[in-house]
Each structure stands twice: as C-alpha cells, then as structure tokens.
Short mmCIF file of C-alpha atoms in Angstrom, two decimals:
data_model
loop_
_atom_site.label_atom_id
_atom_site.label_comp_id
_atom_site.label_asym_id
_atom_site.label_seq_id
_atom_site.Cartn_x
_atom_site.Cartn_y
_atom_site.Cartn_z
CA MET R 5 0.00 0.00 0.00
CA SER R 6 1.36 3.46 -0.96
CA ASP R 7 1.68 6.30 1.47
CA ARG R 8 -1.00 8.09 -0.49
CA ALA R 9 -3.38 5.23 -0.06
CA ARG R 10 -2.64 4.76 3.67
CA VAL R 11 -5.45 6.38 5.62
CA THR R 12 -5.43 6.69 9.37
CA ARG R 13 -7.98 8.05 11.82
CA ARG R 14 -5.54 10.86 12.59
CA GLY R 15 -5.21 11.58 8.84
CA LEU R 16 -8.95 11.84 8.48
CA LEU R 17 -9.19 14.23 11.42
CA VAL R 18 -6.34 16.42 10.18
CA GLY R 19 -7.50 16.40 6.60
CA GLY R 20 -11.05 17.11 7.61
CA ALA R 21 -9.98 20.05 9.70
CA ALA R 22 -8.00 21.57 6.83
CA ALA R 23 -10.89 21.21 4.41
CA ALA R 24 -13.30 22.81 6.83
CA THR R 25 -10.96 25.76 7.27
CA ALA R 26 -10.72 26.20 3.49
CA LEU R 27 -14.49 26.33 3.26
CA GLY R 28 -14.62 29.00 5.94
CA ILE R 29 -16.53 27.03 8.47
CA GLY R 30 -13.77 26.74 11.09
CA PRO R 31 -12.02 23.71 12.41
CA LEU R 32 -13.99 20.62 13.35
CA ARG R 33 -13.90 19.72 17.07
CA ALA R 34 -12.79 16.19 17.83
CA GLN R 35 -15.50 14.40 19.82
CA PRO R 36 -14.31 12.92 23.11
CA ALA R 37 -13.94 9.14 23.06
CA PRO R 38 -16.68 7.36 25.01
CA ALA R 39 -15.67 6.64 28.62
CA ALA R 40 -14.60 3.10 29.31
CA PRO R 41 -17.13 1.23 31.42
CA ALA R 42 -16.28 1.18 35.13
CA VAL R 43 -14.49 -2.00 36.13
CA VAL R 44 -16.35 -3.65 38.99
CA PRO R 45 -13.91 -5.75 40.99
CA ASP R 46 -14.86 -9.40 41.35
CA ARG R 47 -16.04 -10.12 44.89
CA TRP R 48 -13.68 -13.07 45.24
CA ASP R 49 -10.73 -10.99 44.02
CA ARG R 50 -11.61 -8.43 46.64
CA LEU R 51 -11.78 -11.09 49.36
CA ALA R 52 -8.47 -12.55 48.18
CA ARG R 53 -6.86 -9.13 48.60
CA ILE R 54 -8.34 -8.79 52.10
CA THR R 55 -6.93 -12.18 53.06
CA GLU R 56 -3.55 -11.34 51.51
CA GLY R 57 -3.74 -14.25 49.12
CA GLY R 58 -4.76 -16.81 51.71
CA LEU R 59 -8.28 -17.37 50.37
CA LEU R 60 -9.12 -21.00 49.64
CA ARG R 61 -11.68 -21.73 46.92
CA PRO R 62 -12.87 -25.18 45.75
CA SER R 63 -10.13 -25.22 43.11
CA SER R 64 -7.40 -24.73 45.76
CA PRO R 65 -5.38 -27.89 46.53
CA GLN R 66 -5.88 -27.47 50.29
CA PHE R 67 -9.59 -26.67 50.10
CA ALA R 68 -11.01 -30.17 50.59
CA ALA R 69 -9.00 -30.80 53.75
CA GLU R 70 -9.62 -27.34 55.20
CA ALA R 71 -13.37 -27.40 54.46
CA LEU R 72 -13.86 -30.76 56.19
CA PRO R 73 -15.49 -30.48 59.65
CA ASN R 74 -14.57 -32.85 62.47
CA ASN R 75 -18.18 -34.04 62.66
CA LEU R 76 -18.54 -35.88 59.37
CA ARG R 77 -22.34 -35.81 59.60
CA PHE R 78 -21.97 -32.34 58.06
CA GLU R 79 -19.36 -33.20 55.44
CA PRO R 80 -21.83 -32.53 52.56
CA VAL R 81 -22.18 -28.90 53.69
CA ARG R 82 -19.37 -27.33 51.69
CA PRO R 83 -18.56 -23.60 51.73
CA GLU R 84 -17.81 -21.45 48.73
CA ALA R 85 -14.55 -20.46 50.38
CA VAL R 86 -12.45 -20.93 53.49
CA VAL R 87 -10.89 -17.75 54.87
CA PRO R 88 -7.79 -18.22 57.06
CA CYS R 89 -7.96 -15.34 59.56
CA ARG R 90 -4.69 -13.86 60.80
CA THR R 91 -5.49 -10.58 62.56
CA PRO R 92 -8.47 -8.83 64.18
CA ARG R 93 -8.34 -6.18 61.45
CA MET R 94 -8.54 -8.84 58.73
CA ILE R 95 -11.57 -10.32 60.49
CA ALA R 96 -13.25 -6.90 60.56
CA GLU R 97 -12.69 -6.50 56.82
CA VAL R 98 -14.00 -10.00 56.11
CA LEU R 99 -17.14 -9.24 58.12
CA ALA R 100 -17.63 -6.03 56.11
CA TRP R 101 -17.24 -8.06 52.91
CA CYS R 102 -19.87 -10.53 54.12
CA GLN R 103 -22.28 -7.68 54.78
CA ASP R 104 -21.59 -6.04 51.40
CA TYR R 105 -22.36 -9.26 49.52
CA GLU R 106 -24.95 -10.68 51.95
CA MET R 107 -22.78 -13.76 52.29
CA PRO R 108 -23.57 -16.24 55.09
CA PHE R 109 -20.64 -17.43 57.13
CA ALA R 110 -19.62 -19.67 60.01
CA LEU R 111 -16.78 -19.40 62.51
CA ARG R 112 -14.51 -22.39 62.97
CA GLY R 113 -11.78 -23.31 65.41
CA GLY R 114 -11.65 -27.08 65.82
CA GLY R 115 -14.83 -27.71 63.81
CA HIS R 116 -16.33 -30.09 66.38
CA SER R 117 -19.81 -28.55 66.58
CA TYR R 118 -22.26 -31.37 67.36
CA ALA R 119 -24.98 -29.54 65.41
CA GLY R 120 -22.82 -28.46 62.48
CA PHE R 121 -22.72 -24.76 63.38
CA SER R 122 -19.08 -24.50 62.27
CA THR R 123 -20.08 -25.31 58.68
CA SER R 124 -21.63 -23.01 56.06
CA ARG R 125 -22.63 -22.96 52.42
CA GLY R 126 -21.22 -19.42 52.30
CA ILE R 127 -17.75 -18.99 53.76
CA VAL R 128 -15.95 -20.43 56.76
CA LEU R 129 -13.78 -18.11 58.84
CA ASP R 130 -10.95 -20.40 59.89
CA MET R 131 -9.44 -19.10 63.12
CA THR R 132 -6.61 -21.63 63.42
CA PRO R 133 -3.88 -19.33 61.99
CA MET R 134 -4.39 -17.16 65.10
CA ASP R 135 -2.82 -19.62 67.53
CA ALA R 136 -0.30 -17.63 69.58
CA ILE R 137 -0.09 -18.51 73.29
CA ALA R 138 1.87 -16.41 75.79
CA TYR R 139 2.34 -17.17 79.49
CA ASP R 140 3.31 -14.33 81.86
CA ALA R 141 5.16 -15.71 84.87
CA ALA R 142 4.79 -12.48 86.84
CA SER R 143 0.98 -12.57 86.81
CA GLY R 144 0.44 -16.31 86.39
CA ARG R 145 -1.83 -15.57 83.45
CA VAL R 146 -1.87 -17.04 79.97
CA ARG R 147 -3.10 -15.29 76.84
CA VAL R 148 -4.53 -17.70 74.28
CA ALA R 149 -5.39 -16.60 70.76
CA ALA R 150 -8.81 -17.82 69.65
CA GLY R 151 -7.53 -20.17 66.95
CA ALA R 152 -5.38 -22.27 69.26
CA LEU R 153 -6.41 -25.89 69.67
CA ASN R 154 -6.42 -27.67 73.01
CA ALA R 155 -3.23 -29.59 72.16
CA GLN R 156 -1.37 -26.31 71.67
CA VAL R 157 -2.69 -24.96 74.96
CA TYR R 158 -1.62 -28.17 76.73
CA GLU R 159 1.90 -27.91 75.35
CA ALA R 160 2.29 -24.26 76.34
CA LEU R 161 1.02 -24.87 79.86
CA ARG R 162 3.17 -27.99 80.22
CA GLY R 163 6.25 -25.86 79.52
CA ALA R 164 5.13 -23.30 82.11
CA GLY R 165 4.24 -25.88 84.76
CA ARG R 166 0.68 -24.53 84.96
CA MET R 167 -2.87 -25.79 84.48
CA ILE R 168 -6.42 -24.55 83.93
CA THR R 169 -9.82 -26.20 83.55
CA HIS R 170 -9.49 -27.79 80.12
CA GLY R 171 -11.06 -30.56 78.07
CA ARG R 172 -9.76 -33.98 77.02
CA CYS R 173 -9.88 -33.70 73.23
CA PRO R 174 -6.69 -32.19 71.74
CA THR R 175 -8.31 -31.02 68.48
CA VAL R 176 -11.10 -28.95 70.05
CA GLY R 177 -10.66 -25.19 69.62
CA ALA R 178 -9.94 -23.09 72.70
CA ALA R 179 -12.53 -20.46 71.73
CA GLY R 180 -15.40 -22.89 71.37
CA PHE R 181 -14.43 -24.57 74.65
CA LEU R 182 -14.30 -21.33 76.66
CA LEU R 183 -17.23 -19.44 75.13
CA GLY R 184 -19.71 -22.16 76.11
CA GLY R 185 -18.35 -22.43 79.65
CA GLY R 186 -15.85 -25.25 79.28
CA ILE R 187 -16.04 -28.45 81.35
CA GLY R 188 -13.21 -30.77 82.36
CA PHE R 189 -11.80 -32.86 85.18
CA ASN R 190 -10.60 -29.70 86.98
CA MET R 191 -13.99 -27.95 87.09
CA ARG R 192 -14.89 -29.17 90.58
CA ARG R 193 -11.68 -27.54 91.85
CA PHE R 194 -11.41 -24.38 89.75
CA GLY R 195 -14.83 -23.89 88.16
CA VAL R 196 -15.62 -24.12 84.47
CA GLY R 197 -13.03 -22.82 82.02
CA ALA R 198 -14.79 -19.48 81.56
CA ASP R 199 -14.69 -18.84 85.32
CA ARG R 200 -10.93 -18.25 85.02
CA LEU R 201 -11.23 -15.63 82.27
CA VAL R 202 -9.94 -12.18 83.26
CA ALA R 203 -9.86 -10.50 79.84
CA SER R 204 -10.76 -11.12 76.22
CA GLU R 205 -10.84 -9.44 72.82
CA ILE R 206 -13.63 -9.57 70.25
CA VAL R 207 -14.45 -8.12 66.82
CA THR R 208 -18.11 -7.09 66.69
CA ALA R 209 -20.44 -6.58 63.72
CA ASP R 210 -19.52 -2.89 63.42
CA GLY R 211 -15.87 -3.81 62.83
CA ARG R 212 -14.70 -2.61 66.23
CA VAL R 213 -12.00 -4.55 68.05
CA ARG R 214 -13.15 -4.44 71.65
CA ALA R 215 -11.17 -5.24 74.78
CA LEU R 216 -13.28 -6.94 77.45
CA SER R 217 -12.64 -7.38 81.17
CA GLY R 218 -14.25 -6.90 84.55
CA GLY R 219 -13.71 -3.15 84.16
CA GLU R 220 -14.23 -2.64 80.41
CA GLU R 221 -17.19 -3.60 78.21
CA THR R 222 -18.53 -5.45 81.23
CA ASP R 223 -21.84 -6.56 79.71
CA LEU R 224 -20.11 -8.18 76.75
CA PHE R 225 -17.49 -9.71 79.04
CA TRP R 226 -20.31 -11.22 81.09
CA ALA R 227 -21.98 -12.59 77.94
CA ILE R 228 -18.97 -14.37 76.47
CA ARG R 229 -18.45 -16.39 79.66
CA GLY R 230 -20.98 -19.05 78.78
CA GLY R 231 -23.04 -17.30 76.11
CA GLY R 232 -21.74 -19.67 73.43
CA GLY R 233 -19.58 -19.14 70.39
CA GLY R 234 -20.60 -17.03 67.40
CA ASN R 235 -23.38 -15.03 69.06
CA PHE R 236 -21.82 -11.62 69.73
CA GLY R 237 -18.82 -11.36 67.44
CA VAL R 238 -15.55 -13.08 66.59
CA SER R 239 -13.50 -13.63 69.72
CA THR R 240 -9.80 -13.26 69.02
CA SER R 241 -8.07 -13.85 72.37
CA PHE R 242 -8.61 -14.95 75.97
CA THR R 243 -6.56 -14.22 79.08
CA LEU R 244 -6.92 -16.73 81.92
CA GLU R 245 -5.70 -17.21 85.46
CA THR R 246 -3.67 -20.40 85.77
CA GLN R 247 -2.73 -22.70 88.66
CA PRO R 248 0.51 -24.55 89.43
CA VAL R 249 0.36 -28.16 88.25
CA ASP R 250 -0.28 -30.86 90.82
CA THR R 251 2.81 -32.50 92.25
CA ARG R 252 0.93 -35.79 92.57
CA LEU R 253 -1.96 -36.89 90.38
CA THR R 254 -3.67 -40.25 90.10
CA VAL R 255 -5.59 -41.22 86.98
CA ALA R 256 -7.62 -44.35 86.44
CA ARG R 257 -9.65 -46.38 83.98
CA LEU R 258 -11.76 -49.20 85.40
CA VAL R 259 -14.22 -51.38 83.47
CA TRP R 260 -16.90 -53.73 84.83
CA ARG R 261 -18.55 -56.25 82.49
CA GLY R 262 -20.38 -58.18 85.19
CA LYS R 263 -22.61 -57.02 88.07
CA THR R 264 -22.63 -53.65 86.33
CA LEU R 265 -25.84 -52.38 87.88
CA GLU R 266 -24.60 -53.11 91.38
CA ALA R 267 -21.23 -51.56 90.58
CA ALA R 268 -22.87 -48.47 89.03
CA LYS R 269 -25.03 -47.84 92.11
CA ALA R 270 -22.02 -48.09 94.42
CA LEU R 271 -19.85 -46.01 92.08
CA PHE R 272 -22.28 -43.11 91.91
CA ALA R 273 -22.74 -43.22 95.68
CA CYS R 274 -19.05 -42.91 96.51
CA THR R 275 -18.09 -40.43 93.79
CA ASP R 276 -21.09 -38.17 94.37
CA ASP R 277 -19.88 -37.62 97.93
CA GLY R 278 -16.23 -37.49 96.89
CA PRO R 279 -13.89 -34.56 97.48
CA ARG R 280 -13.67 -31.85 94.85
CA VAL R 281 -10.14 -32.96 93.97
CA LEU R 282 -11.88 -35.90 92.29
CA GLY R 283 -13.02 -35.54 88.69
CA SER R 284 -14.87 -38.41 87.08
CA ARG R 285 -16.71 -39.60 84.00
CA ILE R 286 -18.93 -42.66 84.38
CA ALA R 287 -20.20 -44.38 81.23
CA LEU R 288 -22.73 -47.11 80.53
CA GLY R 289 -22.68 -48.54 77.04
CA GLY R 290 -20.69 -49.93 74.20
CA VAL R 291 -22.73 -53.09 73.58
CA THR R 292 -23.60 -53.82 69.95
CA PRO R 293 -26.74 -55.87 69.08
CA ALA R 294 -24.55 -58.91 68.35
CA LEU R 295 -23.05 -58.81 71.84
CA ALA R 296 -26.46 -58.22 73.44
CA GLU R 297 -27.76 -61.38 71.76
CA LYS R 298 -24.98 -63.30 73.51
CA GLY R 299 -26.22 -62.07 76.86
CA ARG R 300 -23.40 -59.64 77.48
CA GLN R 301 -24.17 -57.02 80.08
CA VAL R 302 -23.84 -53.33 79.33
CA PRO R 303 -20.27 -52.39 80.35
CA LEU R 304 -19.61 -49.78 83.03
CA THR R 305 -16.50 -47.60 82.71
CA LEU R 306 -14.98 -45.14 85.15
CA LEU R 307 -12.46 -42.59 83.91
CA ALA R 308 -11.11 -40.53 86.80
CA GLN R 309 -8.56 -37.97 87.93
CA TYR R 310 -7.67 -37.57 91.61
CA ALA R 311 -5.31 -34.94 93.03
CA GLY R 312 -3.68 -37.30 95.51
CA SER R 313 -1.98 -40.65 95.82
CA ARG R 314 -2.97 -43.95 94.27
CA GLU R 315 -3.59 -45.40 97.73
CA GLU R 316 -5.98 -42.56 98.63
CA PHE R 317 -7.88 -43.01 95.40
CA LEU R 318 -8.27 -46.78 95.87
CA ALA R 319 -9.44 -46.19 99.45
CA LEU R 320 -12.08 -43.82 98.10
CA LEU R 321 -13.29 -46.57 95.73
CA ALA R 322 -13.21 -49.32 98.36
CA PRO R 323 -17.05 -49.52 98.69
CA VAL R 324 -17.34 -50.12 94.94
CA LEU R 325 -14.54 -52.67 94.81
CA ALA R 326 -16.23 -54.56 97.64
CA VAL R 327 -19.40 -54.88 95.55
CA ALA R 328 -17.82 -55.90 92.24
CA VAL R 329 -14.26 -56.51 91.09
CA PRO R 330 -13.47 -54.68 87.82
CA ASP R 331 -12.66 -56.75 84.75
CA PHE R 332 -10.05 -54.17 83.79
CA THR R 333 -8.07 -51.87 86.10
CA ASP R 334 -5.43 -49.30 85.24
CA VAL R 335 -4.59 -46.88 88.07
CA ARG R 336 -1.43 -44.76 87.82
CA GLU R 337 0.35 -41.92 89.57
CA LEU R 338 1.74 -39.59 86.93
CA ALA R 339 3.01 -36.08 86.43
CA TYR R 340 0.12 -33.77 85.60
CA TRP R 341 0.50 -33.46 81.84
CA GLU R 342 1.43 -37.12 81.38
CA ALA R 343 -1.77 -37.89 83.27
CA GLN R 344 -3.76 -35.76 80.82
CA HIS R 345 -2.39 -37.84 77.97
CA PHE R 346 -3.74 -40.92 79.76
CA LEU R 347 -7.20 -39.29 79.95
CA MET R 348 -7.15 -37.96 76.40
CA GLU R 349 -9.89 -38.59 73.86
CA PRO R 350 -8.31 -38.63 70.38
CA GLY R 351 -11.10 -36.67 68.69
CA GLU R 352 -10.57 -38.08 65.21
CA PRO R 353 -13.14 -37.02 62.59
CA GLY R 354 -16.26 -39.18 62.71
CA TRP R 355 -20.03 -39.30 62.64
CA TYR R 356 -21.53 -38.44 66.02
CA ARG R 357 -24.52 -36.89 67.79
CA GLU R 358 -24.95 -36.06 71.48
CA ARG R 359 -27.86 -34.92 73.65
CA SER R 360 -27.24 -33.53 77.15
CA ALA R 361 -29.05 -32.64 80.36
CA PHE R 362 -27.86 -31.54 83.78
CA LEU R 363 -28.86 -33.58 86.85
CA ALA R 364 -29.29 -32.20 90.36
CA SER R 365 -28.49 -35.60 91.91
CA ALA R 366 -26.84 -38.90 91.06
CA PRO R 367 -28.90 -41.32 88.93
CA SER R 368 -31.31 -43.43 90.96
CA GLU R 369 -31.41 -47.22 90.84
CA GLU R 370 -34.58 -47.09 88.70
CA PHE R 371 -32.94 -44.63 86.34
CA LEU R 372 -29.91 -46.92 85.91
CA GLU R 373 -32.06 -50.01 85.37
CA THR R 374 -34.24 -48.31 82.76
CA ALA R 375 -31.24 -46.83 80.93
CA THR R 376 -29.35 -50.13 80.93
CA GLU R 377 -32.26 -52.00 79.40
CA HIS R 378 -32.56 -49.34 76.72
CA LEU R 379 -28.83 -49.53 75.96
CA ARG R 380 -29.16 -53.24 75.21
CA GLN R 381 -31.51 -52.37 72.34
CA TRP R 382 -29.15 -50.09 70.39
CA PRO R 383 -30.09 -50.57 66.69
CA GLY R 384 -26.76 -49.60 65.15
CA THR R 385 -24.83 -52.29 63.32
CA GLY R 386 -21.12 -51.52 63.64
CA ALA R 387 -21.38 -48.35 65.69
CA GLN R 388 -21.84 -47.81 69.41
CA ALA R 389 -23.90 -45.75 71.80
CA SER R 390 -23.52 -44.87 75.45
CA LEU R 391 -24.96 -42.91 78.32
CA PHE R 392 -22.23 -41.10 80.20
CA PHE R 393 -22.10 -38.73 83.13
CA PHE R 394 -19.55 -35.99 83.81
CA GLN R 395 -19.29 -35.18 87.51
CA THR R 396 -20.05 -31.50 88.12
CA GLY R 397 -20.61 -29.54 91.35
CA GLY R 398 -17.88 -28.30 93.68
CA GLN R 399 -16.33 -24.96 92.76
CA MET R 400 -18.36 -24.59 89.56
CA ASN R 401 -21.52 -24.37 91.68
CA GLU R 402 -20.11 -21.75 94.06
CA THR R 403 -20.42 -19.06 91.41
CA LEU R 404 -23.90 -17.52 91.31
CA PRO R 405 -25.96 -18.38 88.19
CA GLU R 406 -26.24 -14.70 87.27
CA ALA R 407 -22.53 -13.93 87.79
CA THR R 408 -21.68 -15.14 84.26
CA ALA R 409 -23.73 -16.25 81.27
CA PHE R 410 -23.06 -19.88 82.25
CA VAL R 411 -26.24 -20.47 84.25
CA HIS R 412 -25.85 -24.16 85.17
CA ARG R 413 -24.73 -23.79 88.78
CA ASP R 414 -26.85 -26.28 90.70
CA SER R 415 -26.02 -29.63 89.10
CA ARG R 416 -24.18 -32.68 90.38
CA TRP R 417 -23.84 -34.47 87.04
CA LEU R 418 -24.11 -33.78 83.33
CA GLY R 419 -25.77 -36.69 81.54
CA VAL R 420 -25.09 -37.19 77.84
CA VAL R 421 -26.67 -39.67 75.41
CA GLY R 422 -24.05 -40.27 72.75
CA ALA R 423 -24.25 -42.08 69.43
CA VAL R 424 -21.36 -42.74 67.08
CA TRP R 425 -21.71 -44.19 63.57
CA ASN R 426 -19.11 -45.82 61.44
CA ALA R 427 -18.81 -45.08 57.72
CA GLU R 428 -20.98 -48.05 56.76
CA ASP R 429 -23.86 -47.05 59.04
CA ALA R 430 -23.55 -43.36 58.12
CA ALA R 431 -24.18 -44.25 54.47
CA ARG R 432 -27.45 -46.03 55.30
CA PRO R 433 -30.23 -43.50 56.05
CA GLU R 434 -32.55 -46.13 57.54
CA VAL R 435 -29.88 -47.10 60.11
CA VAL R 436 -29.20 -43.48 61.02
CA ARG R 437 -32.94 -42.77 61.43
CA ALA R 438 -33.38 -45.77 63.71
CA ALA R 439 -30.33 -44.82 65.76
CA LYS R 440 -31.56 -41.25 66.21
CA ALA R 441 -35.00 -42.47 67.28
CA TRP R 442 -33.32 -44.80 69.78
CA GLN R 443 -31.16 -41.95 71.06
CA ASP R 444 -34.16 -39.62 71.41
CA ALA R 445 -36.00 -42.26 73.44
CA LEU R 446 -33.07 -42.64 75.85
CA TYR R 447 -32.83 -38.86 76.12
CA GLY R 448 -36.48 -38.93 77.16
CA VAL R 449 -35.51 -41.34 79.94
CA VAL R 450 -32.82 -38.92 81.16
CA ASN R 451 -35.32 -36.06 81.25
CA ARG R 452 -37.96 -38.19 82.95
CA PHE R 453 -35.52 -38.91 85.75
CA GLY R 454 -34.63 -35.30 86.47
CA GLY R 455 -32.66 -34.08 83.48
CA ALA R 456 -32.93 -30.31 83.04
CA GLY R 457 -31.19 -27.70 80.97
CA ALA R 458 -28.62 -28.63 78.32
CA PHE R 459 -24.97 -27.82 77.82
CA GLN R 460 -24.54 -25.10 75.20
CA ASN R 461 -21.13 -26.49 74.21
CA PHE R 462 -22.94 -29.67 73.13
CA PRO R 463 -25.41 -27.96 70.77
CA ASP R 464 -28.43 -30.08 70.00
CA ALA R 465 -30.40 -29.17 66.87
CA SER R 466 -33.32 -31.36 68.05
CA LEU R 467 -34.10 -29.16 71.06
CA VAL R 468 -37.25 -27.09 70.63
CA ASP R 469 -36.71 -25.22 73.90
CA TRP R 470 -32.96 -24.70 73.48
CA ARG R 471 -33.04 -21.05 74.61
CA ALA R 472 -34.37 -21.97 78.04
CA ARG R 473 -32.26 -25.13 78.27
CA TYR R 474 -28.96 -23.45 77.40
CA TYR R 475 -29.41 -20.10 79.13
CA GLY R 476 -32.27 -20.30 81.64
CA ALA R 477 -32.82 -17.10 83.60
CA ASN R 478 -29.85 -15.43 81.86
CA LEU R 479 -31.52 -15.45 78.44
CA ALA R 480 -33.20 -12.04 78.73
CA ARG R 481 -29.92 -10.27 79.53
CA LEU R 482 -28.14 -12.10 76.74
CA GLU R 483 -30.81 -10.97 74.28
CA ARG R 484 -30.40 -7.35 75.37
CA ILE R 485 -26.64 -7.52 74.89
CA LYS R 486 -27.08 -9.18 71.51
CA ALA R 487 -29.42 -6.41 70.36
CA ALA R 488 -26.91 -3.77 71.47
CA VAL R 489 -23.79 -5.19 69.80
CA ASP R 490 -25.37 -6.91 66.78
CA PRO R 491 -28.56 -4.98 65.94
CA THR R 492 -28.76 -6.34 62.37
CA ASN R 493 -28.22 -9.96 63.51
CA LEU R 494 -25.11 -10.44 61.41
CA PHE R 495 -24.08 -13.35 63.63
CA SER R 496 -26.93 -15.69 62.89
CA PHE R 497 -27.25 -19.48 62.83
CA PRO R 498 -30.09 -21.89 63.75
CA GLN R 499 -29.50 -21.56 67.50
CA SER R 500 -28.02 -18.06 67.72
CA ILE R 501 -29.32 -15.69 70.37
#
C-alpha cells in the first residue's frame, strides 16, 4: 500500500480540519472518546486481597482438607470459600465483605460442633492461623489466641508448669471450649473454664475490636463467659488465670462387664460424695446388638482424675470394689500433663450426635435399670452408643448463676446420650434414622428422671426449647446484649441468640 493510499484516523481528522478551514466554516472539534465502562472488581478478588492471598476456593489444593469439619455428619455442607484469619483487622474487613455481599458465614476453630454450626454454604472463617499462646510468669496468666487448639494450649502450659480447667480432646478449639463455659476434670476444683477468664478481645459486627474485662465492656465480658460461640462477634483472644500443676496426680480407667448395675449404684454413691479434687466420668454402654444377643451385660467404665496418691484413690473406691471386682483396672500416679495424655480422647473425625441434660443428683437405681435395658436395644450395626455422666458440682456451683452467662450452677452431674456411627452405618439413612430415634427415646428417659437444661457447648439441633435449656434465667440479659452489639443480627445461625 502506498503512502497516499494509507489512511489513518488521525489523517482523516487532520484532513477534515484543513478542508473545513478552506471552506470557511472553522475547524472541526474532535468528539471525546466514550468513557470506558467502570471495572467492577470481582467479589472473590476483593476477598483474596483482604486475606492477603490466603483465600481457599474449591479449586485450591488445600480446600477439601480445610473445608472438612470434624463431625462428618456435616461433610456434605461445603462452603464457597475458606478464609484463614490472621489478625483482628482482617476479620473486621472480612465481616464487612460478608455484609456487602450478603454472604452467610460460620466461625470455625476445631470444627467439632455437634450440630454443624461451624459449617456453612457461604464462607468459613478459619481461626486456626491465630494460635499464639503467651504465658506471663509475673501474673500467672496465659493469653490464648482464639484459633489455638487444646493440644497447643496443653503444650504451652506444660512448659510453664501450669494448668487450667481444660477438656480432654486435643483437636477442640480453645474459643469454642471457653465461650460455652468449658467443662473438664478440673472444674470441681477451679470452676468451668470461663470462670478463670480475666480478659478477652472480640471483633463485633460494626468492625470494632473491643477489649473486654471486669472493668471494660462489662456486659459483653459477662456474655462471652458461657453465652456460646458465634453469638456476639468473633472472639480473638482470651486471658486466663492459671494454677501450678499438681505435684501428685492419680488417673484411672476401670471397666466392669459383670454385676454392672450393682457396681454403678455403688460407684455413683461414693463419687457423688467425693472430694472436689476428684473428677470423674462414668459411662454405661458400648454393647452392639450382636453382643447383646450373647447375653453380654452393658459395660460400666470409670475414667477418673484424683489430686492425691494412688492409695488414697483406691481407698475412696473401696465400697465399689467390695461390691464388684473390675474386669479391667489401670490406676497410675503420673506427672500432671502425662496424666492428661492418659485421659485424652483422640477426637478423630467421625459421625456423632450427642444430647445432654444436667442432673441435680446422682442417677437413681430405677434410672440406671431403665437406661441399661434401653442400651441393650441399640439398633446400630457396627457403631456404638452410650450414656455417660460428667461429675459437676464443687467450685463450679459456688459461682452464682447470674454472675456469668453460664447459668448451670446447681447440678451434680451432666448426663449425655451419645451415638457414634461408622462409615458403613452413616451411608445407610434407615440405620441413622433408627439410631436417632433410639437416642431420642433414651434422652427422654434422662429427662424423665430429672434431666434439666442442656450444655450449650454440646449444641443439640433437636431441642425445641434450646433457649431456656442453654441459658435459663440469663436469656433475657443475653438478648439485650445481643441487640446492642449486633442490631442487624449479622451473627446468625439456627441456634443463635
């Protein structure tokens, strides 16, 4: 193409202007180019920037593992994204993003929620990157970031030679444990876990990072000590009073497979009157239908911790041992944190459901007989069910019910009907339905024999009256605090306040 034949847009404009001038009509004005359409940033790109590249979407290699809850009953509930949270400010920005896009979310530490409240079809805020733990020897206090798991707390306290009221499962999140109260073998000595809280930090719906203590944001500080996780904001840290570890601790596991009713009656009698340095968990159950057909009795298991010598502990159990000799006995004196390893529950992912009720007295003989007969009729095939009792009372009952949001201050035992499925049973809806119906019937037995309330850290989606059962007389104050700090109900799930 010749230069003469080459025509450009600029050539047309210049040539046109010259021709117009020659004709006496003045230069032509170039029209402004149309404005480029505004670029609307993709919502996921925006969230990725907020999370500094840590956002996990379904295409991410780590997504499947990170999206998986510990309770595999809720495995099919998959989020659109998992957000690893690293700072309170990042959490505030993520909450703003959720509000901008009306995106549902769930908070997750260990992911053990019995009712699946740590799962979401929107996004999951994964707190585990925030796992710093710092012990201050001068004050005897430990500051635990909300994403720390129990195992990390154990290791930090082991190094410091200190202890708190803590649970048995190493993969449970510290935040979930503390926000619902927190039970463990030390609660009869030191109160529930939340009773040792002296300060905390939380990000509320308005994006504020609030410091809570007995002298600052006192209503909210009251609410988080037993009000349950995920109701008022995203807790980011907890500061607790600690205690020196015991110099001598006895732990024990005893199992009776014969004369179990007689042994259970004697066991409840002697432990119910036991000193508060005794912590115990008594379980009935573990018989499958195949074993029941062979006439096997429902096993009785005692798991115990005693702040004293082995000889003192065995003397305490003498009335039980006189009634029935255990089929299995393991009683050891150990250093405190080695003893906790003995008591540990692994907490591997699985299919489970639990229903709880507090008891003002030890189970009666009629209660035990009725429950034992029901346990023999468990309809699961390869899975197991049990009725177990955590010993409460002692120091945890010396705090007034209205002093913290944890209202359950008049119990002696916490009864729990537990069901665990294996993978084969979990894949058969008819087996799961039958097991749930069986479990509900046994829960009715517990309530008929004095069960009242329910433990908010064992959320139960089947409860119709969960507000009264979890929070009792403290509900009205909790609702007022909720309305003040979360007026638009950003923090919402099926059993949120």
